[in-house]
Amino acid sequence: MNRNTKLNLFKIVYKIRKVEETISKLYSENEMRCPVHLSIGQEAVASGVCSNLKENDEIISTHRSHAHYIAKGGNLNSMISEIYGKKSGCALGIGGSMHLQDLKKGINGSVPIVGSTIPIGVGIALFNKIKKKNNLVTIFFGEGATEEGVFHESINFAALHNLPILFVCENNLYSVYTGLEQRQPKKRDLKKICEGNSLAYYHEDGNDVIKVHNKVKEIVKRIRKNNQPTLIELSTYRWLEHCGPNWDDNLRYRPSGELKKWIKKCPLARIKKQIKNKPLISRATKQLDKEINSAFVFAKNSKFPSNKIIKNFYF
Amino acid sequence: MKEIKFSEAILEAIDQSMQKDKSVILMGLGITDPKSIFGTTKGLLKKYGVKRVIETPTSENAVTGIALGASIKGLKPIITHQRVEFALLSMEQIINQIAKWNFMSAGKQSVPLVIRMIIGKGWGQGPQHSQSLEVLFSHIPGLKVVAPSNASDAKSLLMTSIKEKHPVIFFEHRWLHDIKGKIENKKEVKIGKAKIIKKGKDLTIVSFSEALIQVMRIYNFLKMNNVSAEIIDLRSLRPLDEKTIIKSVSKTGKIIVIDNGWTKYGIASEIISMVVEKGFKFLKSPPKKIGIENISISSSRTLAEKTYLNSKQIIHNIFKIINKNIDKKKLNEFIKKNENDHTDIPYQDFRGPF
Ligand SMILES: Cc1ncc(C[n+]2csc(CCOP(=O)(O)OP(=O)(O)O)c2C)c(N)n1
């Protein structure tokens, strides 16, 4: 991998981390008045996937969408404003953190109903096929969503119609506080589920952005060539609480030591180590810090939406 | 009489029912986690074991059908959804199967199950985590629907619902969970029975669930202004206690329904049409309904604020019906003293969880 790609991956991972940490830090000011599902610890997934997507490629996401939005190049001012409920938000303040979107960047939307965006993403790919557009659709979801019926119905349909879709299953082991062992039989095999439905399946370490990038690069090339819908499962771990700005290891729903083990595999530290030229890093982080800081200032200074905007919608 | 939280009342009802009846089982995502559905299932796993307290995958539709299958053979499942919206994934099972199984089996099988649905509100949860969809379920023949407003009714109604032979949709408003109330253990609350919580003669106010709390917040202002309001807590939405409502209207001649949800095609619409059909001769003025604005709910607090009911709006509408002027100064003083500044939280220092 060349130096530039590495640096770019570092920048995305860093940007996600820093944005999430800032949200976490400022949340107690009670001005971001909406539920937030942070991606600290999971940054390499979004970064390594989206680094292979073109601007007009499309994604759709879930309640935990900050990382996907940032990695796909979503406008940062609009994202932070949305979380602050301001009219400069990407959804005019209508949706908050759980409804991020930026159509200019192919970010179709995010919704907090588990599994519900999977078929919608398939539908976007169907449109692309019928209209002969060659944008790739990437659908992000957690492993919890693979327990919903709609996941299975959707991959079956996608395979039946050879739709160019990358399904990204971000496996962080937990659905809220409930561990995998309480939700799936020990021998459940997502690979077999996918292959049984004629989907190609891959797995990668979701905390190593270089590995994710390289694997997805190959996959995306293949999907573009033969339209075979493909699922990649990326193993990763959420550091903070499921929803909210805090640590919650004190609740003990995760085995002791598990979080520590994953923090040792910190996606940011790993990519940072790969970059030998430290001045490059400090220049990049300085610039990103500035951008992030100014996005929060922008959001705080923005106005709340006027009630009049409601008239623009059909009810 | 002891005072406990609404959430504790739910827990007591489930616990005591499980103790009494071994066929009662619990299913849901999060029921065994450290937060135990806002405390409502706390300790039950330890007490009753994994066979009866079943943590589930993120699979609402299947879980609902599975509960149905178990119930027609004699188990009494209680399913829990942390938000009403998650139950929407299981609508087919609820409407086509659960509501009709007793009918389709020509009465040979019945479905003694309870589905708990928690209504969210505030803190920018937005369009998909704060809907009040009681009416969707109340529309369906074959379902019973209850929505208690206080700890005592919650406990008793839940125990009644668990014992009930037919399926019950049990609504809990998230903003009620922390409110304490005295438990009146003696009387069993029957499904289909409303309660007159304040007697009065000038007008009938019908409400339920969290909307009722908002009505009670302004009750003193009515009293200060010599408005004698009769306040009815519906408790059950289907079947509806028509008798209690009509009897009250026959006395007051005026009715306002304060809905927990959208007013169009809603619970309030149903009540008013019932009153017009069955009690037209008692009406001295047009009935009125208020509730959530008939639009989707935004995350941003300035937009959400306009969507939800507030004390001023309730008071204005009541005074209009009884044709009385409001002393604006008195009203503003009262509002300032009694109303929370933020309509996106239940009380000033509330910080979730939501
Ligand atoms: C249909 C539905 N059921 C339940 C929920 C509550 N819920 C919100 S996020 C979540 C966790 C889902 O886990 P996963 O899909 O693995 O995503 P993660 O939060 O781990 O990123 C759950 C159960 C929901 N939003 N929608």
XYZ file of C-alpha atoms and ligand atoms in Angstrom:
695
model
C 0.000 0.000 0.000
C 1.376 3.370 -0.881
C 2.051 6.076 1.640
C -0.749 8.289 0.476
C -3.443 5.645 0.860
C -2.181 4.874 4.316
C -2.235 8.510 5.306
C -5.727 8.928 3.923
C -6.961 5.927 5.872
C -5.377 7.355 8.978
C -7.123 10.659 8.393
C -10.576 9.085 8.112
C -10.119 6.891 11.160
C -8.803 9.862 13.108
C -11.611 12.112 11.970
C -14.290 9.653 13.080
C -12.583 9.106 16.425
C -12.200 12.800 17.068
C -15.767 13.671 16.093
C -17.157 10.905 18.299
C -14.936 11.895 21.209
C -16.038 15.481 20.876
C -19.693 14.471 20.894
C -19.014 12.341 23.934
C -17.251 15.211 25.670
C -19.820 17.892 24.899
C -22.931 15.760 25.308
C -23.296 16.702 28.965
C -23.899 20.314 27.945
C -27.375 19.034 27.046
C -27.434 20.825 23.744
C -27.221 17.671 21.621
C -30.661 16.568 22.670
C -31.038 13.286 20.845
C -29.879 9.702 21.334
C -26.368 9.104 19.960
C -24.861 5.723 19.068
C -21.146 6.300 18.862
C -18.679 4.290 16.792
C -15.549 4.639 18.906
C -13.599 1.420 18.412
C -15.341 0.594 15.120
C -13.806 3.310 12.916
C -11.802 0.984 10.678
C -14.924 -0.626 9.239
C -16.420 2.518 7.747
C -13.006 3.888 6.782
C -11.704 0.789 5.037
C -14.970 0.202 3.191
C -15.748 3.736 2.052
C -12.165 4.381 0.936
C -12.996 2.039 -1.947
C -16.207 3.769 -2.945
C -16.605 6.490 -5.520
C -18.496 9.654 -4.805
C -21.559 8.471 -6.715
C -21.538 5.051 -5.084
C -24.273 4.833 -2.528
C -24.568 3.764 1.065
C -27.397 3.322 3.522
C -26.977 2.908 7.240
C -28.411 2.401 10.694
C -28.767 4.018 14.108
C -24.959 3.827 14.373
C -24.176 5.840 11.263
C -21.752 8.610 12.254
C -18.704 6.709 11.029
C -20.295 5.698 7.733
C -21.415 9.257 7.078
C -17.998 10.714 7.777
C -16.104 8.056 5.845
C -18.329 8.487 2.788
C -17.517 12.196 2.836
C -20.722 13.567 4.332
C -20.666 17.256 5.136
C -19.430 17.611 8.707
C -21.123 20.928 9.469
C -24.469 19.446 8.459
C -23.901 16.332 10.529
C -23.053 18.138 13.738
C -25.846 20.630 13.148
C -28.286 17.764 12.749
C -27.250 16.359 16.098
C -27.759 19.797 17.634
C -31.229 19.901 16.067
C -30.431 22.935 13.941
C -31.852 23.972 10.609
C -28.410 23.744 9.039
C -28.551 20.007 9.770
C -28.479 17.433 6.985
C -32.155 16.718 7.650
C -33.026 20.257 8.825
C -33.025 18.977 12.400
C -35.899 16.627 11.701
C -34.007 13.443 12.344
C -31.113 13.970 14.722
C -28.180 11.609 15.058
C -30.106 8.528 13.973
C -31.153 9.909 10.585
C -27.948 11.124 8.912
C -27.975 11.623 5.167
C -26.129 13.507 2.451
C -27.503 12.768 -0.992
C -24.713 14.685 -2.723
C -22.285 12.127 -1.349
C -24.445 9.078 -1.963
C -25.464 8.786 1.671
C -29.077 7.816 1.218
C -30.113 7.770 4.791
C -29.913 6.051 8.118
C -32.731 4.822 10.275
C -32.884 3.381 13.768
C -35.134 0.407 13.109
C -32.843 -2.609 13.087
C -32.634 -4.262 9.683
C -35.032 -1.916 7.957
C -32.544 -0.286 5.623
C -31.332 -3.603 4.225
C -34.199 -4.068 1.729
C -34.193 -0.342 0.979
C -30.567 -0.614 -0.084
C -31.487 -3.594 -2.246
C -34.192 -1.450 -3.823
C -31.677 1.263 -4.671
C -29.533 -1.373 -6.356
C -32.572 -2.595 -8.286
C -33.127 0.951 -9.521
C -29.506 1.168 -10.590
C -29.796 -2.086 -12.477
C -33.021 -1.161 -14.273
C -31.742 2.310 -15.120
C -28.354 0.928 -16.116
C -26.437 2.990 -13.610
C -23.235 1.482 -12.424
C -23.105 2.852 -8.896
C -22.416 0.298 -6.267
C -24.683 0.143 -3.237
C -23.200 -0.570 0.178
C -25.528 -1.510 3.001
C -24.188 -1.156 6.532
C -25.777 -3.032 9.422
C -24.862 -4.718 12.674
C -24.870 -8.446 13.288
C -28.105 -7.959 15.241
C -29.840 -7.150 11.980
C -28.995 -10.584 10.571
C -31.464 -11.959 13.115
C -34.331 -10.124 11.465
C -36.276 -11.958 8.788
C -35.909 -9.064 6.402
C -32.151 -9.638 6.168
C -32.682 -13.145 4.835
C -35.433 -12.080 2.463
C -33.267 -9.278 1.151
C -30.120 -11.280 0.436
C -32.201 -13.896 -1.335
C -33.701 -11.214 -3.576
C -30.361 -9.527 -4.176
C -28.816 -12.811 -5.274
C -31.811 -13.743 -7.404
C -31.430 -10.511 -9.361
C -27.641 -10.292 -9.390
C -27.645 -6.887 -7.809
C -24.315 -5.139 -7.307
C -24.461 -4.748 -3.557
C -21.878 -4.863 -0.840
C -23.484 -5.937 2.421
C -21.329 -4.884 5.344
C -22.063 -6.707 8.562
C -20.342 -4.884 11.381
C -20.088 -7.535 14.067
C -19.482 -5.918 17.442
C -20.851 -8.944 19.336
C -23.687 -7.116 21.114
C -27.223 -6.088 20.377
C -27.552 -3.365 22.993
C -26.498 -5.333 26.112
C -27.296 -8.784 24.819
C -24.337 -10.904 23.770
C -24.178 -13.225 20.772
C -24.394 -16.369 22.892
C -27.885 -15.354 24.004
C -29.047 -14.628 20.473
C -27.492 -17.150 18.145
C -26.592 -20.823 18.363
C -22.866 -21.415 18.801
C -22.472 -22.981 15.407
C -24.482 -20.441 13.471
C -22.424 -19.603 10.432
C -23.071 -16.404 8.527
C -20.792 -17.651 5.752
C -23.045 -20.627 5.192
C -26.152 -18.465 5.361
C -24.716 -16.210 2.678
C -23.395 -18.961 0.467
C -26.642 -20.853 0.857
C -28.293 -17.812 -0.689
C -25.704 -17.486 -3.501
C -24.020 -14.526 -1.897
C -20.257 -14.381 -1.781
C -18.982 -14.096 1.787
C -15.763 -12.687 3.214
C -14.512 -12.017 6.661
C -11.870 -9.615 7.876
C -10.460 -8.099 11.028
C -12.612 -5.001 11.358
C -10.101 -3.215 13.542
C -7.356 -3.166 10.948
C -8.169 -0.488 8.432
C -5.478 -1.554 5.995
C -6.744 -5.102 5.901
C -10.332 -3.918 5.515
C -9.339 -1.554 2.736
C -7.418 -4.202 0.821
C -10.064 -6.872 1.171
C -12.898 -4.546 0.176
C -10.872 -3.267 -2.761
C -10.776 -6.750 -4.223
C -14.414 -7.395 -3.460
C -15.638 -4.155 -4.953
C -13.712 -4.822 -8.134
C -15.347 -8.219 -8.393
C -18.856 -6.934 -7.694
C -18.471 -4.252 -10.325
C -17.395 -6.898 -12.789
C -19.858 -9.714 -12.205
C -22.671 -8.112 -10.177
C -22.531 -10.788 -7.552
C -23.900 -9.431 -4.304
C -21.345 -9.955 -1.575
C -21.310 -9.789 2.173
C -18.307 -8.929 4.233
C -18.382 -9.525 7.952
C -16.027 -7.321 9.905
C -15.234 -8.198 13.483
C -14.983 -5.198 15.726
C -16.003 -3.855 19.105
C -17.907 -0.899 20.509
C -16.025 0.774 23.354
C -18.673 3.036 24.833
C -22.264 2.324 25.848
C -24.719 1.230 23.154
C -26.473 4.573 23.188
C -25.025 7.640 24.840
C -21.673 9.321 25.493
C -20.313 7.230 28.370
C -18.284 4.161 29.181
C -20.465 1.426 30.627
C -18.188 -1.475 31.395
C -19.262 -1.113 35.017
C -22.593 -2.698 34.058
C -20.742 -5.985 33.554
C -22.729 -7.250 30.623
C -19.429 -7.943 28.912
C -16.915 -10.399 30.356
C -14.232 -8.642 32.354
C -11.134 -7.969 30.313
C -12.970 -8.133 26.972
C -13.051 -4.373 26.471
C -9.398 -4.090 27.446
C -8.467 -6.747 24.935
C -10.222 -4.843 22.187
C -8.793 -1.506 23.201
C -5.397 -3.090 22.629
C -6.532 -3.591 19.051
C -7.410 0.093 18.718
C -7.983 0.830 15.022
C -6.520 4.306 15.338
C -3.364 3.255 17.138
C -2.792 0.493 14.596
C -2.898 2.679 11.534
C -0.961 5.414 13.274
C 1.870 2.985 13.936
C 2.033 2.243 10.226
C 2.892 5.804 9.349
C 6.501 6.549 9.949
C 6.495 10.201 9.024
C 5.296 11.788 12.268
C 5.227 15.406 11.052
C 2.733 14.276 8.382
C 0.524 12.942 11.137
C 0.663 16.029 13.242
C -0.057 18.234 10.244
C -3.057 16.090 9.332
C -4.455 15.931 12.835
C -4.045 19.639 13.356
C -6.026 20.355 10.252
C -8.744 17.849 11.139
C -9.001 19.170 14.675
C -9.607 22.598 13.224
C -12.262 21.346 10.848
C -14.033 19.435 13.604
C -13.859 22.270 16.055
C -15.302 24.670 13.552
C -18.144 22.231 12.754
C -19.182 22.291 16.410
C -18.922 26.071 16.522
C -20.964 26.258 13.328
C -23.628 23.953 14.738
C -23.876 25.773 18.031
C -24.203 29.121 16.282
C -26.824 27.905 13.847
C -30.508 28.618 14.282
C -33.193 26.148 15.159
C -35.550 25.248 12.342
C -38.641 27.343 12.027
C -41.945 25.625 12.499
C -42.897 26.776 9.016
C -40.821 24.060 7.379
C -43.475 21.565 8.423
C -45.662 23.023 5.685
C -43.237 21.657 3.097
C -44.156 18.069 3.792
C -47.169 15.922 3.143
C -48.956 14.650 6.197
C -50.458 1.774 51.485
C -47.034 1.890 49.914
C -45.860 4.161 47.144
C -43.907 2.662 44.278
C -42.858 3.675 40.806
C -44.921 2.730 37.767
C -41.965 0.628 36.585
C -41.842 -1.179 39.922
C -45.558 -1.823 39.690
C -44.987 -3.522 36.342
C -42.242 -5.629 37.861
C -44.428 -6.626 40.808
C -47.270 -7.575 38.506
C -45.061 -9.797 36.364
C -43.286 -11.289 39.352
C -46.469 -12.112 41.244
C -48.102 -13.530 38.120
C -45.106 -15.744 37.403
C -45.125 -16.910 40.970
C -48.788 -17.809 40.888
C -48.901 -19.356 37.450
C -46.078 -21.497 36.123
C -47.287 -21.152 32.551
C -46.424 -17.442 32.474
C -43.209 -16.873 30.509
C -41.344 -13.733 29.488
C -39.810 -13.019 26.077
C -37.985 -10.010 24.692
C -34.718 -8.383 23.790
C -33.146 -6.817 26.862
C -35.313 -8.432 29.536
C -32.257 -10.014 31.188
C -29.778 -7.217 30.548
C -28.446 -4.917 33.304
C -31.046 -2.236 32.560
C -33.842 -4.844 32.456
C -36.313 -2.744 30.437
C -36.174 0.294 32.733
C -36.182 -2.008 35.744
C -39.443 -3.736 34.855
C -37.930 -7.221 34.544
C -35.226 -6.866 37.157
C -34.224 -10.069 38.930
C -36.732 -12.273 37.137
C -34.126 -14.351 35.322
C -32.511 -15.242 38.602
C -35.805 -16.101 40.180
C -37.449 -18.053 37.362
C -34.568 -19.260 35.203
C -33.821 -19.231 31.481
C -36.687 -21.509 30.601
C -39.236 -18.939 31.653
C -37.320 -15.716 31.097
C -36.241 -15.901 27.503
C -33.856 -13.292 26.142
C -34.471 -13.156 22.393
C -32.591 -12.428 19.188
C -33.418 -9.205 17.346
C -36.331 -11.002 15.675
C -39.614 -9.372 16.657
C -41.739 -10.952 13.967
C -40.675 -14.516 14.659
C -40.743 -14.054 18.424
C -44.354 -12.892 18.218
C -45.408 -15.897 16.171
C -43.485 -18.175 18.527
C -45.312 -16.671 21.495
C -48.583 -17.269 19.699
C -47.720 -20.896 19.060
C -46.771 -21.397 22.689
C -49.886 -19.641 23.930
C -52.419 -21.732 22.041
C -50.968 -24.788 23.744
C -51.296 -23.229 27.163
C -48.321 -21.034 27.961
C -48.943 -17.400 28.842
C -46.178 -15.402 27.188
C -45.458 -11.757 27.902
C -43.512 -10.116 25.086
C -41.750 -6.814 25.697
C -40.766 -4.163 23.160
C -38.609 -1.245 24.280
C -40.436 0.896 21.762
C -43.788 0.560 20.070
C -42.067 0.884 16.706
C -40.165 -2.378 17.105
C -43.474 -4.193 17.445
C -44.415 -2.961 14.001
C -42.167 -5.668 12.572
C -44.641 -8.167 13.983
C -47.843 -6.576 12.725
C -48.707 -9.516 10.494
C -48.575 -11.950 13.387
C -50.554 -9.589 15.598
C -53.322 -8.654 13.189
C -53.706 -11.736 11.003
C -52.825 -14.448 13.466
C -53.010 -13.422 17.114
C -56.166 -11.347 16.845
C -57.976 -13.992 14.812
C -56.729 -17.316 16.103
C -59.533 -17.824 18.571
C -62.052 -17.006 15.851
C -60.358 -19.098 13.167
C -60.112 -22.090 15.463
C -63.848 -21.776 15.974
C -63.204 -20.990 19.609
C -61.286 -24.210 20.243
C -58.025 -22.392 20.935
C -57.371 -19.079 22.569
C -54.362 -16.803 22.767
C -53.605 -15.740 26.333
C -50.637 -13.514 25.621
C -49.616 -9.990 26.531
C -47.514 -7.706 24.372
C -45.965 -4.814 26.268
C -45.172 -1.810 24.122
C -43.351 1.228 25.435
C -44.214 4.620 23.987
C -41.235 6.949 23.687
C -41.277 10.718 23.858
C -38.785 13.542 23.820
C -35.022 13.952 23.807
C -34.950 14.198 20.044
C -35.840 10.590 19.428
C -37.561 11.721 16.291
C -39.932 10.120 13.813
C -39.301 6.433 14.576
C -38.933 6.247 18.348
C -41.730 8.397 19.725
C -44.983 7.402 18.142
C -48.189 6.870 20.021
C -49.818 4.127 17.956
C -52.437 2.800 20.386
C -55.155 3.314 17.831
C -53.620 0.914 15.292
C -54.155 -1.939 17.700
C -57.437 -0.650 19.102
C -58.881 -0.873 15.607
C -58.519 -4.636 15.467
C -61.342 -6.940 16.551
C -59.876 -9.708 18.672
C -57.379 -7.582 20.544
C -57.731 -5.973 23.933
C -55.783 -2.771 24.443
C -54.953 -1.080 27.725
C -52.912 2.012 28.568
C -52.804 2.746 32.301
C -51.684 6.129 33.615
C -50.537 5.270 37.134
C -48.696 2.639 39.120
C -51.707 1.130 40.810
C -53.726 0.657 37.644
C -50.624 -0.555 35.842
C -50.033 -3.284 38.364
C -53.572 -4.475 38.556
C -54.266 -4.185 34.828
C -51.126 -6.078 33.951
C -52.066 -8.890 36.318
C -55.552 -8.951 34.830
C -54.077 -8.938 31.326
C -51.816 -11.883 32.102
C -54.769 -13.864 33.454
C -56.910 -12.881 30.478
C -57.869 -15.589 28.009
C -57.435 -13.336 24.965
C -54.485 -11.291 23.659
C -53.826 -7.944 25.319
C -51.675 -5.106 24.018
C -50.314 -3.337 27.085
C -49.072 0.219 26.540
C -46.595 1.832 28.907
C -45.593 5.399 28.312
C -41.897 5.843 29.027
C -42.555 9.088 30.890
C -44.768 7.274 33.370
C -42.177 4.724 34.469
C -40.613 6.909 37.157
C -43.815 8.352 38.589
C -44.667 7.018 42.036
C -48.117 6.073 43.145
C -49.935 4.266 45.916
C -50.832 0.697 45.171
C -54.423 -0.117 46.015
C -54.086 -3.844 46.110
C -57.640 -4.652 47.065
C -59.514 -3.931 43.878
C -58.733 -5.752 40.679
C -58.899 -3.452 37.671
C -60.924 -5.095 34.951
C -60.161 -4.605 31.290
C -62.784 -2.306 29.795
C -63.401 -0.223 32.911
C -62.597 3.471 32.949
C -62.166 5.401 36.163
C -63.569 8.732 37.185
C -60.646 10.350 38.913
C -62.258 13.718 39.585
C -65.945 14.316 39.922
C -67.379 17.455 38.364
C -70.380 18.966 36.652
C -69.205 21.589 34.121
C -67.539 19.364 31.551
C -66.177 15.872 30.977
C -62.482 15.488 30.253
C -61.494 12.084 28.885
C -57.840 11.149 28.658
C -55.402 8.298 29.253
C -51.757 7.358 29.636
C -49.287 10.255 29.682
C -51.783 12.759 28.292
C -53.758 12.296 31.485
C -50.747 13.386 33.540
C -50.741 16.575 31.516
C -54.394 17.100 32.275
C -53.824 16.604 35.993
C -51.047 19.165 35.858
C -53.597 21.881 35.088
C -56.363 20.608 37.331
C -55.564 23.147 40.017
C -55.935 25.984 37.563
C -59.420 24.743 36.761
C -60.228 24.621 40.449
C -58.833 28.103 41.029
C -61.188 29.317 38.340
C -64.191 27.454 39.690
C -64.325 25.090 36.750
C -65.815 21.837 37.920
C -64.346 19.219 35.602
C -65.119 15.530 35.630
C -61.978 13.696 34.613
C -62.106 10.185 33.242
C -59.052 7.968 32.890
C -59.903 5.488 30.150
C -57.342 2.852 31.192
C -58.723 0.501 28.525
C -58.919 1.556 24.902
C -60.520 -1.624 23.601
C -63.040 -2.484 24.829
C -64.048 1.070 25.591
C -66.060 1.910 28.700
C -68.826 3.685 26.810
C -71.185 3.629 29.741
C -68.990 5.669 32.061
C -68.332 8.251 29.373
C -71.981 8.627 28.345
C -73.107 8.806 31.941
C -70.668 11.622 32.595
C -71.678 13.512 29.466
C -75.334 13.121 30.415
C -74.471 15.103 33.524
C -72.066 17.714 32.092
C -73.303 18.055 28.512
C -69.768 18.900 27.402
C -66.798 16.770 26.485
C -63.182 17.214 25.520
C -60.955 14.239 24.762
C -57.253 14.729 25.297
C -55.483 12.120 23.245
C -52.052 10.631 23.739
C -51.598 10.425 19.986
C -52.643 11.995 16.706
C -56.214 13.249 16.699
C -57.202 12.285 13.164
C -58.743 8.807 12.910
C -57.729 8.389 16.523
C -58.892 7.242 19.943
C -60.409 10.691 20.524
C -62.261 10.468 17.217
C -63.699 7.139 18.255
C -64.885 8.448 21.605
C -66.454 11.540 20.146
C -68.250 9.636 17.423
C -69.521 7.243 20.065
C -70.767 10.153 22.179
C -72.456 11.767 19.195
C -74.145 8.492 18.254
C -75.219 7.482 21.712
C -75.434 10.669 23.715
C -76.284 13.382 21.200
C -79.246 14.524 23.227
C -77.019 15.327 26.188
C -74.606 17.545 24.298
C -74.855 21.263 25.024
C -71.872 22.234 22.873
C -69.761 20.638 20.141
C -67.335 18.034 21.475
C -63.639 18.735 21.136
C -60.517 16.629 20.703
C -56.909 17.619 21.084
C -53.686 15.634 20.980
C -50.451 15.489 19.075
C -50.294 17.594 15.908
C -51.134 15.456 12.908
C -47.576 15.442 11.612
C -44.553 13.206 12.081
C -42.435 13.950 15.109
C -39.135 15.750 14.604
C -35.933 15.363 16.521
C -35.177 19.051 16.905
C -36.731 20.283 20.117
C -38.187 23.438 18.600
C -40.158 21.385 16.099
C -41.070 18.621 18.536
C -42.310 21.202 21.029
C -44.931 22.399 18.591
C -46.049 18.840 17.954
C -46.815 17.906 21.545
C -49.618 19.041 23.796
C -48.869 21.701 26.368
C -50.679 23.035 29.409
C -51.698 26.315 27.799
C -53.281 24.544 24.878
C -55.217 22.224 27.174
C -56.453 25.097 29.312
C -57.447 27.250 26.336
C -59.463 24.459 24.810
C -61.235 23.658 28.049
C -62.176 27.288 28.633
C -63.440 27.613 25.092
C -65.819 24.717 25.560
C -67.250 26.072 28.770
C -67.317 29.542 27.277
C -65.301 31.199 29.979
C -62.663 33.912 29.696
C -59.200 33.284 31.008
C -57.364 35.750 33.179
C -54.168 35.888 31.127
C -52.012 37.063 33.994
C -53.177 34.293 36.264
C -52.654 31.783 33.513
C -49.116 32.902 32.803
C -48.272 32.831 36.481
C -49.669 29.350 36.782
C -47.825 28.097 33.709
C -44.581 29.591 34.888
C -44.908 27.867 38.224
C -46.083 24.511 36.987
C -44.863 23.790 33.531
C -41.540 22.295 32.666
C -39.561 24.615 30.374
C -38.719 21.785 28.042
C -41.367 19.667 26.392
C -38.661 17.204 25.357
C -38.126 15.893 28.891
C -40.626 14.866 31.575
C -39.022 16.976 34.279
C -36.144 19.424 34.502
C -33.374 17.100 35.602
C -34.393 14.067 33.553
C -31.461 12.786 31.523
C -32.712 9.482 30.288
C -32.321 6.693 29.573
C -34.935 7.137 26.914
C -36.601 -3.598 14.967
C -35.856 -3.085 16.128
N -35.745 -3.848 17.215
C -35.063 -3.393 18.291
C -34.478 -2.164 18.272
C -33.695 -1.655 19.466
N -32.299 -1.573 19.111
C -31.708 -0.443 18.743
S -30.145 -0.654 18.295
C -30.185 -2.296 18.644
C -28.958 -3.144 18.523
C -28.860 -3.839 17.280
O -27.632 -4.465 17.246
P -26.786 -4.426 15.925
O -27.705 -4.502 14.766
O -25.759 -5.466 16.020
O -26.145 -2.977 15.889
P -25.147 -2.261 16.914
O -25.977 -1.448 17.827
O -24.374 -3.302 17.596
O -24.302 -1.384 16.081
C -31.443 -2.648 19.070
C -31.849 -3.998 19.436
C -34.650 -1.390 17.109
N -34.131 -0.163 17.007
N -35.317 -1.872 16.050
